[in-house]
Amino acid sequence: MGPVESRLNEKLKEGTLLAVLIDPFNVDGSSAERLAAEVERGGADLILVGGSVGAGFKLSEVVRGVKRGSSLPVILFPGNVDGVTPEADAILFMSLLNSLNPYWVIQAQALAAPSVKLSGLEAIPTAYLIVEPGERSAAGWVGSANPIPRRKPELALAYAWAAELLGMRWIYLEAGSGAEQPVPVEMVKLVSEKANLRVIVGGGIRSPEAAKERASAGADVVVVGTHVESGSPYEKVKELSRAIK
Ligand code: 1GP
């Protein structure tokens, strides 16, 4: 395990962490710098950088901007092989376990692995699971996901156990960016209780209550993206951070 993951584990002893997702498609270096400064001031614990479409060409510029603006860990959340840059602190090295296309399960990872290994970028082995209504999001559509039905938390647990048995240490339960409904609380609870994995939950979380419910259900990291892209990121992050701590 690398230093970033160790630090996250250390911090998790104090409770659920709040991650803000910055999509390079929506910002440039300067706006990423300002946003990162605000979210750090608001109380976020880490910043994820990535997106499903067109993230690659501005990735380094945005990571550099985020690093100028804050001292929080910057972790890549790659949407494809172009989501890798050694300028970040670590990468969620993910497999979209419930994709119907083997490219997203293992081929993209094989194509990206040399860049990660040879650059020394820290990899955090993570299962990525798309939950309904995530098939209507960019990640679900691009990734040809066979989404976990909302009323079948035991299917999410089956994937989580498979991830655990394969040696992964984290799982990201994804309802899709801008989802009408976030991942069900019961699903977060079941996976957190029964699987020996760190649980990240994201997609459609746009209120302190929704964040708090998932933190109370056992989520280790709550991710918010779309909600903090408008209005005052500082105020929104402050509210969310207070709710989950
Ligand atoms: C998307 O889970 C993340 O991959 C964040 O989703 O933009 O809906 O917060 P939102």
PDB file of C-alpha atoms and ligand atoms in Angstrom:
ATOM      1  CA  MET A   1       0.000   0.000   0.000  1.00  0.00           C
ATOM      2  CA  GLY A   2       1.334   3.448  -0.930  1.00  0.00           C
ATOM      3  CA  PRO A   3       1.562   6.625   1.159  1.00  0.00           C
ATOM      4  CA  VAL A   4      -1.640   8.292  -0.114  1.00  0.00           C
ATOM      5  CA  GLU A   5      -3.796   5.260   0.641  1.00  0.00           C
ATOM      6  CA  SER A   6      -2.141   4.921   4.068  1.00  0.00           C
ATOM      7  CA  ARG A   7      -2.888   8.563   4.835  1.00  0.00           C
ATOM      8  CA  LEU A   8      -6.525   8.106   3.789  1.00  0.00           C
ATOM      9  CA  ASN A   9      -6.807   5.061   6.048  1.00  0.00           C
ATOM     10  CA  GLU A  10      -5.324   7.055   8.905  1.00  0.00           C
ATOM     11  CA  LYS A  11      -7.792   9.896   8.329  1.00  0.00           C
ATOM     12  CA  LEU A  12     -10.699   7.456   8.104  1.00  0.00           C
ATOM     13  CA  LYS A  13     -10.219   6.695  11.798  1.00  0.00           C
ATOM     14  CA  GLU A  14     -11.875  10.093  12.392  1.00  0.00           C
ATOM     15  CA  GLY A  15     -14.880   9.284  10.168  1.00  0.00           C
ATOM     16  CA  THR A  16     -16.203   9.542   6.612  1.00  0.00           C
ATOM     17  CA  LEU A  17     -14.216  11.640   4.154  1.00  0.00           C
ATOM     18  CA  LEU A  18     -15.643  14.140   1.681  1.00  0.00           C
ATOM     19  CA  ALA A  19     -14.221  14.070  -1.851  1.00  0.00           C
ATOM     20  CA  VAL A  20     -14.925  16.710  -4.463  1.00  0.00           C
ATOM     21  CA  LEU A  21     -14.781  15.572  -8.082  1.00  0.00           C
ATOM     22  CA  ILE A  22     -13.392  18.021 -10.616  1.00  0.00           C
ATOM     23  CA  ASP A  23     -14.055  17.144 -14.255  1.00  0.00           C
ATOM     24  CA  PRO A  24     -11.270  18.566 -16.466  1.00  0.00           C
ATOM     25  CA  PHE A  25     -13.820  18.977 -19.236  1.00  0.00           C
ATOM     26  CA  ASN A  26     -15.547  21.752 -17.229  1.00  0.00           C
ATOM     27  CA  VAL A  27     -12.548  23.770 -15.982  1.00  0.00           C
ATOM     28  CA  ASP A  28      -9.122  25.044 -16.942  1.00  0.00           C
ATOM     29  CA  GLY A  29      -5.982  25.399 -14.826  1.00  0.00           C
ATOM     30  CA  SER A  30      -6.972  28.742 -13.253  1.00  0.00           C
ATOM     31  CA  SER A  31     -10.574  27.862 -12.478  1.00  0.00           C
ATOM     32  CA  ALA A  32      -9.426  24.502 -11.069  1.00  0.00           C
ATOM     33  CA  GLU A  33      -6.999  26.393  -8.823  1.00  0.00           C
ATOM     34  CA  ARG A  34      -9.760  28.655  -7.465  1.00  0.00           C
ATOM     35  CA  LEU A  35     -12.183  25.761  -7.037  1.00  0.00           C
ATOM     36  CA  ALA A  36      -9.605  23.641  -5.214  1.00  0.00           C
ATOM     37  CA  ALA A  37      -8.821  26.487  -2.821  1.00  0.00           C
ATOM     38  CA  GLU A  38     -12.513  26.947  -2.020  1.00  0.00           C
ATOM     39  CA  VAL A  39     -13.236  23.266  -1.481  1.00  0.00           C
ATOM     40  CA  GLU A  40     -10.236  22.911   0.811  1.00  0.00           C
ATOM     41  CA  ARG A  41     -11.386  25.954   2.819  1.00  0.00           C
ATOM     42  CA  GLY A  42     -14.872  24.421   2.976  1.00  0.00           C
ATOM     43  CA  GLY A  43     -13.508  21.253   4.594  1.00  0.00           C
ATOM     44  CA  ALA A  44     -13.144  18.663   1.788  1.00  0.00           C
ATOM     45  CA  ASP A  45     -10.641  15.888   2.494  1.00  0.00           C
ATOM     46  CA  LEU A  46      -9.514  15.009  -1.017  1.00  0.00           C
ATOM     47  CA  ILE A  47      -9.971  15.978  -4.638  1.00  0.00           C
ATOM     48  CA  LEU A  48     -10.712  13.538  -7.437  1.00  0.00           C
ATOM     49  CA  VAL A  49      -9.877  14.595 -10.989  1.00  0.00           C
ATOM     50  CA  GLY A  50     -11.411  12.842 -13.966  1.00  0.00           C
ATOM     51  CA  GLY A  51     -14.370  12.418 -16.251  1.00  0.00           C
ATOM     52  CA  SER A  52     -15.912  10.110 -18.811  1.00  0.00           C
ATOM     53  CA  VAL A  53     -15.450  12.180 -21.931  1.00  0.00           C
ATOM     54  CA  GLY A  54     -12.648  14.428 -23.121  1.00  0.00           C
ATOM     55  CA  ALA A  55     -10.752  14.605 -19.827  1.00  0.00           C
ATOM     56  CA  GLY A  56      -7.356  13.815 -21.277  1.00  0.00           C
ATOM     57  CA  PHE A  57      -6.221  16.903 -23.113  1.00  0.00           C
ATOM     58  CA  LYS A  58      -6.472  19.245 -20.097  1.00  0.00           C
ATOM     59  CA  LEU A  59      -5.701  16.706 -17.405  1.00  0.00           C
ATOM     60  CA  SER A  60      -2.154  17.816 -16.546  1.00  0.00           C
ATOM     61  CA  GLU A  61      -3.086  21.500 -16.637  1.00  0.00           C
ATOM     62  CA  VAL A  62      -6.023  20.898 -14.299  1.00  0.00           C
ATOM     63  CA  VAL A  63      -4.040  18.718 -11.876  1.00  0.00           C
ATOM     64  CA  ARG A  64      -1.350  21.411 -11.722  1.00  0.00           C
ATOM     65  CA  GLY A  65      -4.047  24.041 -11.067  1.00  0.00           C
ATOM     66  CA  VAL A  66      -5.609  21.955  -8.290  1.00  0.00           C
ATOM     67  CA  LYS A  67      -2.202  21.515  -6.693  1.00  0.00           C
ATOM     68  CA  ARG A  68      -1.508  25.256  -6.816  1.00  0.00           C
ATOM     69  CA  GLY A  69      -4.855  25.924  -5.137  1.00  0.00           C
ATOM     70  CA  SER A  70      -4.807  23.363  -2.341  1.00  0.00           C
ATOM     71  CA  SER A  71      -2.686  20.928  -0.407  1.00  0.00           C
ATOM     72  CA  LEU A  72      -5.318  18.176  -0.427  1.00  0.00           C
ATOM     73  CA  PRO A  73      -4.462  14.773  -1.944  1.00  0.00           C
ATOM     74  CA  VAL A  74      -5.233  14.792  -5.678  1.00  0.00           C
ATOM     75  CA  ILE A  75      -6.395  11.398  -6.877  1.00  0.00           C
ATOM     76  CA  LEU A  76      -7.173  10.555 -10.484  1.00  0.00           C
ATOM     77  CA  PHE A  77     -10.580   9.088 -11.306  1.00  0.00           C
ATOM     78  CA  PRO A  78      -9.890   7.948 -14.866  1.00  0.00           C
ATOM     79  CA  GLY A  79     -12.578   7.542 -17.493  1.00  0.00           C
ATOM     80  CA  ASN A  80     -10.210   5.859 -19.934  1.00  0.00           C
ATOM     81  CA  VAL A  81      -6.501   5.402 -20.682  1.00  0.00           C
ATOM     82  CA  ASP A  82      -6.106   9.158 -21.182  1.00  0.00           C
ATOM     83  CA  GLY A  83      -6.986   9.741 -17.510  1.00  0.00           C
ATOM     84  CA  VAL A  84      -3.424   9.138 -16.293  1.00  0.00           C
ATOM     85  CA  THR A  85      -0.824  11.723 -15.348  1.00  0.00           C
ATOM     86  CA  PRO A  86       2.103  11.295 -12.937  1.00  0.00           C
ATOM     87  CA  GLU A  87       1.482  14.838 -11.678  1.00  0.00           C
ATOM     88  CA  ALA A  88      -1.337  13.558  -9.454  1.00  0.00           C
ATOM     89  CA  ASP A  89      -0.671  11.975  -6.063  1.00  0.00           C
ATOM     90  CA  ALA A  90      -2.417   8.675  -6.838  1.00  0.00           C
ATOM     91  CA  ILE A  91      -4.930   7.031  -9.153  1.00  0.00           C
ATOM     92  CA  LEU A  92      -8.045   4.990  -8.440  1.00  0.00           C
ATOM     93  CA  PHE A  93      -6.925   2.072 -10.591  1.00  0.00           C
ATOM     94  CA  MET A  94     -10.412   0.887 -11.427  1.00  0.00           C
ATOM     95  CA  SER A  95     -12.113  -1.953 -13.209  1.00  0.00           C
ATOM     96  CA  LEU A  96     -15.753  -1.428 -14.199  1.00  0.00           C
ATOM     97  CA  LEU A  97     -16.750  -4.849 -12.941  1.00  0.00           C
ATOM     98  CA  ASN A  98     -20.297  -4.797 -14.286  1.00  0.00           C
ATOM     99  CA  SER A  99     -19.459  -3.699 -17.811  1.00  0.00           C
ATOM    100  CA  LEU A 100     -20.537  -6.002 -20.618  1.00  0.00           C
ATOM    101  CA  ASN A 101     -17.485  -4.958 -22.598  1.00  0.00           C
ATOM    102  CA  PRO A 102     -14.160  -6.531 -21.533  1.00  0.00           C
ATOM    103  CA  TYR A 103     -12.378  -3.338 -22.609  1.00  0.00           C
ATOM    104  CA  TRP A 104     -13.692  -1.589 -19.461  1.00  0.00           C
ATOM    105  CA  VAL A 105     -13.112  -4.591 -17.217  1.00  0.00           C
ATOM    106  CA  ILE A 106      -9.447  -5.247 -18.047  1.00  0.00           C
ATOM    107  CA  GLN A 107      -8.205  -4.049 -21.449  1.00  0.00           C
ATOM    108  CA  ALA A 108      -8.072  -0.321 -20.696  1.00  0.00           C
ATOM    109  CA  GLN A 109      -6.251  -1.211 -17.471  1.00  0.00           C
ATOM    110  CA  ALA A 110      -3.661  -3.255 -19.394  1.00  0.00           C
ATOM    111  CA  LEU A 111      -3.136  -0.369 -21.822  1.00  0.00           C
ATOM    112  CA  ALA A 112      -2.697   2.123 -18.971  1.00  0.00           C
ATOM    113  CA  ALA A 113      -0.644  -0.095 -16.657  1.00  0.00           C
ATOM    114  CA  PRO A 114       2.750   0.679 -18.246  1.00  0.00           C
ATOM    115  CA  SER A 115       2.218   4.432 -17.744  1.00  0.00           C
ATOM    116  CA  VAL A 116       1.253   3.897 -14.109  1.00  0.00           C
ATOM    117  CA  LYS A 117       4.057   1.458 -13.326  1.00  0.00           C
ATOM    118  CA  LEU A 118       6.836   3.279 -15.153  1.00  0.00           C
ATOM    119  CA  SER A 119       5.905   6.711 -13.765  1.00  0.00           C
ATOM    120  CA  GLY A 120       5.679   5.449 -10.191  1.00  0.00           C
ATOM    121  CA  LEU A 121       2.159   6.864  -9.756  1.00  0.00           C
ATOM    122  CA  GLU A 122       0.508   5.292  -6.700  1.00  0.00           C
ATOM    123  CA  ALA A 123      -2.353   2.974  -7.677  1.00  0.00           C
ATOM    124  CA  ILE A 124      -5.304   2.345  -5.371  1.00  0.00           C
ATOM    125  CA  PRO A 125      -6.957  -0.901  -6.552  1.00  0.00           C
ATOM    126  CA  THR A 126     -10.652  -0.136  -6.884  1.00  0.00           C
ATOM    127  CA  ALA A 127     -13.729  -1.953  -8.110  1.00  0.00           C
ATOM    128  CA  TYR A 128     -16.120   0.339  -9.969  1.00  0.00           C
ATOM    129  CA  LEU A 129     -19.787  -0.603  -9.968  1.00  0.00           C
ATOM    130  CA  ILE A 130     -22.578   1.200 -11.786  1.00  0.00           C
ATOM    131  CA  VAL A 131     -25.909   1.180  -9.972  1.00  0.00           C
ATOM    132  CA  GLU A 132     -29.284   2.154 -11.483  1.00  0.00           C
ATOM    133  CA  PRO A 133     -29.963   4.769 -12.839  1.00  0.00           C
ATOM    134  CA  GLY A 134     -26.257   4.963 -13.718  1.00  0.00           C
ATOM    135  CA  GLU A 135     -26.789   3.420 -17.155  1.00  0.00           C
ATOM    136  CA  ARG A 136     -28.201   6.778 -18.225  1.00  0.00           C
ATOM    137  CA  SER A 137     -25.047   8.643 -17.124  1.00  0.00           C
ATOM    138  CA  ALA A 138     -21.986   9.169 -19.277  1.00  0.00           C
ATOM    139  CA  ALA A 139     -19.955   6.630 -17.261  1.00  0.00           C
ATOM    140  CA  GLY A 140     -22.662   3.972 -17.578  1.00  0.00           C
ATOM    141  CA  TRP A 141     -23.389   4.605 -21.225  1.00  0.00           C
ATOM    142  CA  VAL A 142     -19.748   4.831 -22.305  1.00  0.00           C
ATOM    143  CA  GLY A 143     -18.843   1.860 -20.108  1.00  0.00           C
ATOM    144  CA  SER A 144     -21.621  -0.425 -21.421  1.00  0.00           C
ATOM    145  CA  ALA A 145     -22.743  -1.119 -17.892  1.00  0.00           C
ATOM    146  CA  ASN A 146     -25.236  -3.760 -16.874  1.00  0.00           C
ATOM    147  CA  PRO A 147     -26.396  -1.689 -13.877  1.00  0.00           C
ATOM    148  CA  ILE A 148     -27.107  -3.169 -10.467  1.00  0.00           C
ATOM    149  CA  PRO A 149     -30.882  -2.881  -9.861  1.00  0.00           C
ATOM    150  CA  ARG A 150     -31.642  -0.500  -6.997  1.00  0.00           C
ATOM    151  CA  ARG A 151     -33.692  -3.151  -5.231  1.00  0.00           C
ATOM    152  CA  LYS A 152     -30.966  -5.778  -5.385  1.00  0.00           C
ATOM    153  CA  PRO A 153     -28.269  -4.730  -2.905  1.00  0.00           C
ATOM    154  CA  GLU A 154     -27.207  -8.371  -2.650  1.00  0.00           C
ATOM    155  CA  LEU A 155     -25.949  -8.170  -6.246  1.00  0.00           C
ATOM    156  CA  ALA A 156     -23.726  -5.237  -5.288  1.00  0.00           C
ATOM    157  CA  LEU A 157     -22.461  -7.320  -2.371  1.00  0.00           C
ATOM    158  CA  ALA A 158     -21.697 -10.270  -4.673  1.00  0.00           C
ATOM    159  CA  TYR A 159     -19.532  -7.985  -6.839  1.00  0.00           C
ATOM    160  CA  ALA A 160     -17.950  -6.470  -3.716  1.00  0.00           C
ATOM    161  CA  TRP A 161     -17.010  -9.901  -2.420  1.00  0.00           C
ATOM    162  CA  ALA A 162     -15.594 -10.832  -5.829  1.00  0.00           C
ATOM    163  CA  ALA A 163     -13.505  -7.637  -5.743  1.00  0.00           C
ATOM    164  CA  GLU A 164     -12.303  -8.472  -2.249  1.00  0.00           C
ATOM    165  CA  LEU A 165     -11.364 -12.013  -3.279  1.00  0.00           C
ATOM    166  CA  LEU A 166      -9.468 -10.610  -6.264  1.00  0.00           C
ATOM    167  CA  GLY A 167      -7.392  -8.454  -3.903  1.00  0.00           C
ATOM    168  CA  MET A 168      -8.970  -5.043  -4.507  1.00  0.00           C
ATOM    169  CA  ARG A 169      -9.123  -2.783  -1.471  1.00  0.00           C
ATOM    170  CA  TRP A 170     -11.721  -0.188  -2.465  1.00  0.00           C
ATOM    171  CA  ILE A 171     -15.108  -0.175  -4.189  1.00  0.00           C
ATOM    172  CA  TYR A 172     -16.822   2.813  -5.822  1.00  0.00           C
ATOM    173  CA  LEU A 173     -20.613   2.544  -5.913  1.00  0.00           C
ATOM    174  CA  GLU A 174     -21.656   4.877  -8.728  1.00  0.00           C
ATOM    175  CA  ALA A 175     -25.158   6.120  -9.544  1.00  0.00           C
ATOM    176  CA  GLY A 176     -23.779   8.311 -12.353  1.00  0.00           C
ATOM    177  CA  SER A 177     -22.934  11.988 -12.474  1.00  0.00           C
ATOM    178  CA  GLY A 178     -26.072  14.065 -12.019  1.00  0.00           C
ATOM    179  CA  ALA A 179     -28.193  10.958 -11.263  1.00  0.00           C
ATOM    180  CA  GLU A 180     -31.779  11.653 -10.212  1.00  0.00           C
ATOM    181  CA  GLN A 181     -31.271   9.317  -7.266  1.00  0.00           C
ATOM    182  CA  PRO A 182     -28.037   8.468  -5.458  1.00  0.00           C
ATOM    183  CA  VAL A 183     -27.026   4.884  -4.619  1.00  0.00           C
ATOM    184  CA  PRO A 184     -29.618   3.484  -2.165  1.00  0.00           C
ATOM    185  CA  VAL A 185     -28.677   3.740   1.495  1.00  0.00           C
ATOM    186  CA  GLU A 186     -29.436   0.018   2.041  1.00  0.00           C
ATOM    187  CA  MET A 187     -26.912  -0.910  -0.655  1.00  0.00           C
ATOM    188  CA  VAL A 188     -24.200   1.249   0.927  1.00  0.00           C
ATOM    189  CA  LYS A 189     -25.002  -0.284   4.306  1.00  0.00           C
ATOM    190  CA  LEU A 190     -24.905  -3.892   3.141  1.00  0.00           C
ATOM    191  CA  VAL A 191     -21.630  -3.526   1.220  1.00  0.00           C
ATOM    192  CA  SER A 192     -19.974  -1.534   4.033  1.00  0.00           C
ATOM    193  CA  GLU A 193     -21.013  -4.049   6.667  1.00  0.00           C
ATOM    194  CA  LYS A 194     -20.246  -7.263   4.839  1.00  0.00           C
ATOM    195  CA  ALA A 195     -17.342  -6.595   2.490  1.00  0.00           C
ATOM    196  CA  ASN A 196     -13.823  -5.987   3.648  1.00  0.00           C
ATOM    197  CA  LEU A 197     -13.385  -3.002   1.337  1.00  0.00           C
ATOM    198  CA  ARG A 198     -13.291   0.748   1.675  1.00  0.00           C
ATOM    199  CA  VAL A 199     -16.552   2.057   0.199  1.00  0.00           C
ATOM    200  CA  ILE A 200     -16.746   5.172  -1.973  1.00  0.00           C
ATOM    201  CA  VAL A 201     -20.201   6.379  -2.988  1.00  0.00           C
ATOM    202  CA  GLY A 202     -21.027   9.003  -5.599  1.00  0.00           C
ATOM    203  CA  GLY A 203     -23.471  10.193  -8.217  1.00  0.00           C
ATOM    204  CA  GLY A 204     -26.483  12.421  -7.602  1.00  0.00           C
ATOM    205  CA  ILE A 205     -25.537  13.488  -4.062  1.00  0.00           C
ATOM    206  CA  ARG A 206     -26.715  17.076  -3.879  1.00  0.00           C
ATOM    207  CA  SER A 207     -27.819  17.677  -0.297  1.00  0.00           C
ATOM    208  CA  PRO A 208     -26.220  17.465   3.145  1.00  0.00           C
ATOM    209  CA  GLU A 209     -28.956  14.974   4.129  1.00  0.00           C
ATOM    210  CA  ALA A 210     -28.157  12.598   1.252  1.00  0.00           C
ATOM    211  CA  ALA A 211     -24.454  12.768   2.120  1.00  0.00           C
ATOM    212  CA  LYS A 212     -25.130  12.216   5.814  1.00  0.00           C
ATOM    213  CA  GLU A 213     -27.390   9.205   5.245  1.00  0.00           C
ATOM    214  CA  ARG A 214     -24.698   7.477   3.202  1.00  0.00           C
ATOM    215  CA  ALA A 215     -21.967   8.348   5.686  1.00  0.00           C
ATOM    216  CA  SER A 216     -24.118   6.947   8.507  1.00  0.00           C
ATOM    217  CA  ALA A 217     -24.686   3.802   6.426  1.00  0.00           C
ATOM    218  CA  GLY A 218     -20.926   3.205   6.501  1.00  0.00           C
ATOM    219  CA  ALA A 219     -19.546   4.908   3.379  1.00  0.00           C
ATOM    220  CA  ASP A 220     -15.864   5.721   3.811  1.00  0.00           C
ATOM    221  CA  VAL A 221     -15.831   8.419   1.131  1.00  0.00           C
ATOM    222  CA  VAL A 222     -18.746  10.494  -0.162  1.00  0.00           C
ATOM    223  CA  VAL A 223     -18.098  12.056  -3.585  1.00  0.00           C
ATOM    224  CA  VAL A 224     -19.778  15.225  -4.813  1.00  0.00           C
ATOM    225  CA  GLY A 225     -19.214  16.748  -8.239  1.00  0.00           C
ATOM    226  CA  THR A 226     -22.104  18.428 -10.050  1.00  0.00           C
ATOM    227  CA  HIS A 227     -23.571  20.011  -6.900  1.00  0.00           C
ATOM    228  CA  VAL A 228     -20.456  22.082  -6.204  1.00  0.00           C
ATOM    229  CA  GLU A 229     -19.933  23.179  -9.804  1.00  0.00           C
ATOM    230  CA  SER A 230     -22.424  26.040  -9.405  1.00  0.00           C
ATOM    231  CA  GLY A 231     -23.091  28.636  -6.725  1.00  0.00           C
ATOM    232  CA  SER A 232     -20.559  28.908  -3.917  1.00  0.00           C
ATOM    233  CA  PRO A 233     -18.414  25.767  -3.748  1.00  0.00           C
ATOM    234  CA  TYR A 234     -17.097  26.958  -0.376  1.00  0.00           C
ATOM    235  CA  GLU A 235     -20.576  27.175   1.201  1.00  0.00           C
ATOM    236  CA  LYS A 236     -21.746  23.902  -0.328  1.00  0.00           C
ATOM    237  CA  VAL A 237     -18.665  21.975   0.732  1.00  0.00           C
ATOM    238  CA  LYS A 238     -18.878  23.456   4.227  1.00  0.00           C
ATOM    239  CA  GLU A 239     -22.482  22.249   4.593  1.00  0.00           C
ATOM    240  CA  LEU A 240     -21.683  18.788   3.242  1.00  0.00           C
ATOM    241  CA  SER A 241     -18.584  18.426   5.364  1.00  0.00           C
ATOM    242  CA  ARG A 242     -20.455  19.420   8.535  1.00  0.00           C
ATOM    243  CA  ALA A 243     -23.217  16.946   7.677  1.00  0.00           C
ATOM    244  CA  ILE A 244     -20.962  13.910   7.369  1.00  0.00           C
ATOM    245  CA  LYS A 245     -18.495  14.605  10.171  1.00  0.00           C
TER     246      LYS A 245
HETATM  247  C1  1GP B   1     -19.636  10.953 -10.854  1.00  0.00           C
HETATM  248  O1  1GP B   1     -19.869   9.979  -8.682  1.00  0.00           O
HETATM  249  C2  1GP B   1     -19.448  11.117  -9.373  1.00  0.00           C
HETATM  250  O2  1GP B   1     -18.822   9.970 -11.368  1.00  0.00           O
HETATM  251  C3  1GP B   1     -20.074  12.396  -8.880  1.00  0.00           C
HETATM  252  O3  1GP B   1     -21.417  12.516  -9.291  1.00  0.00           O
HETATM  253  O4  1GP B   1     -21.566  14.793 -10.307  1.00  0.00           O
HETATM  254  O5  1GP B   1     -23.612  13.649  -9.461  1.00  0.00           O
HETATM  255  O6  1GP B   1     -21.921  14.524  -7.866  1.00  0.00           O
HETATM  256  P1  1GP B   1     -22.175  13.958  -9.225  1.00  0.00           P
END
